[in-house]
């Protein structure tokens, strides 16, 4: 039972940490709206509360300090300056670490922990520091342990409620019932103060009770019954036995109550009646009426009419009311995925049905076709709806990146600030999950290699603080993620030299700027002379590229010396369905993603220009574009001497255009992507497979890798590079 | 008749813990995720006792107590405050608003049940 609740706790922690990060980032950005500060406070507070329930002491301790500082901010006792914001940001990172440690085991850097605690304590009064998390009242587990006194005692209890008690929902009868569970109880009602019926005031309290309790329980247990009504009644508890042990327990109890006004035990003094008490300023009295029956508090209770107060306060409270968040539903991911699969099958089923009907030759089929079209549209609606369930804003991912940049800049002694844009752009959940590592790596690189040291930046006339812009946007059926830094840009001569040294390109290679920039993505490339502890973790940009292409995406880089570099990642909106163009290549049916096709055209001989032995160019409106023979690139047999009839003009992320030569175009339709992973591994040029309407399997092509795999000899850098490696 | 508890807490963890503890002890459990929802649910649930957190969005615990005890709802049922806060002035504020009692988080099952019995007379 508690296991699953603990899971809930960690799940909730993730959400709370996100909310906290979001709030802190807003605060860092200069938004000191009290509601944001409140939200952060509540997030930390909830983490503390939950952690306490599971005895996660380290987490509780840290969260408490963190929260207390935030409380000071909230009540304007502490000013939010840059230093404090930086501290709070580091603390939020550490809190996330502590949560992770509590969940997954391991340990955190103790020194770091202590530094942060010390940092937080600078903002706390000494008085606040003493406020530990130990519960003070009897309600908590730290209530004085029952003493091992087995002997029976006779308690004499006098209980007389003040009228205020009745406004708090406390009911004498239930108290007696609780008492009777401790032992043998005799209750005698004292109604001697009850006035005549005519002069009775309904709001007044006239009754008192004399109770005789025989119990082996210690006095602390008896007192605990009256915990909630302390200060709301006149109470005396006396017992016929008193031993040292009990006196000690009493002392502990008094300490817990913070009551130095007098012992609560056998000699409990009669509380001064309200009317007779001098009207001391109740505000200055910090002793709690729930715990210590201090006379001054009595006065406060008596003077302030609870009901009126409630009335006065409620309109204000109503004003504070805000519209709640939109109602949400939490669903297991697996259920959604099942639905997505079913929708995929539905789409396949639709195309099969369409094909069957087309094969019928049954005269006028217009009605059927209309309905079929409706079916198709509905299927698409359902598919988009289901995809929307899986879609999530990139915000949490982007927020985590702020931390990466913070850590990277402190490790490299650089100053960097991350600006997030388009955080609400929604992307498939899996894409978001698998994007985390590549983004982390690119950002570390941006700080480590992209941004200059503060001195150098100043010398170059830039602000000391480097700026990294992380943005997400939708771009024609794809998601575009850009990481742009304002650093020094790529040092092209150096990159080229390294590539030559490592044998990645021939010494005499003539490369365009963009080709040089994209050398960074080659396996085994690393510009750092010495492996820095930050980005040089044996992971190169090639891994980033693989991760992105694994998601069906593309990555490219552009750079301007002195101005900075921009990484652009283009990802498909979903990983399950896409729009494809069905073509035939070398006698086989294949699918090319629509998103990569710029234009299609039928070729004629006069458009084709030979270039050397194995190169051909397609002339389009005065421009020449290299032709890539898809069948050749895939190693398929070409029908003899039949020139490819159709060209698909595609554009790679680096802006290179190529014309993919295919035999024919059949159709444009939505296809369900079936991964080939685990079936036949990675085939160059093939991204995945799909099932067509006739039940046949068709490969989904990856134009970019087809272009690099061959076909456009003499025009492609990577081909030359791979040749160089091979030789 | 089971004793009906309305718990108001913005932490899912705490709600789940309360649900487990209270249902096991034989209470009928209802919950709300913030103060506003708690107050709105009050009439429909008609609980025998309310347990509320203090730090919550959309109406905090003090607001909850004030509204429940206010003339519109005029609730007479016990209201227990369940919170990590333990500052005396907070307790004073809650009591002035009409809270019945104060339980400090983290709570243990026994003291919670004990407190509930004391204020409702529930035989769980």
PDB file of C-alpha atoms in Angstrom, chain A residues 17 88 141 401 433 453 471 488 623:
ATOM      1  CA  UNK A  17       9.724  20.309  -9.144  1.00  0.00           C
ATOM      2  CA  UNK A  88      17.381  29.495  -4.893  1.00  0.00           C
ATOM      3  CA  UNK A 141       4.277  11.090  16.117  1.00  0.00           C
ATOM      4  CA  UNK A 401      17.774  22.598 -19.747  1.00  0.00           C
ATOM      5  CA  UNK A 433      11.798  11.985 -23.735  1.00  0.00           C
ATOM      6  CA  UNK A 453      35.120  33.384 -21.558  1.00  0.00           C
ATOM      7  CA  UNK A 471      13.288  27.697 -29.190  1.00  0.00           C
ATOM      8  CA  UNK A 488      32.424  32.842 -31.282  1.00  0.00           C
ATOM      9  CA  UNK A 623      19.221  25.619 -61.979  1.00  0.00           C
TER      10      UNK A 623
END
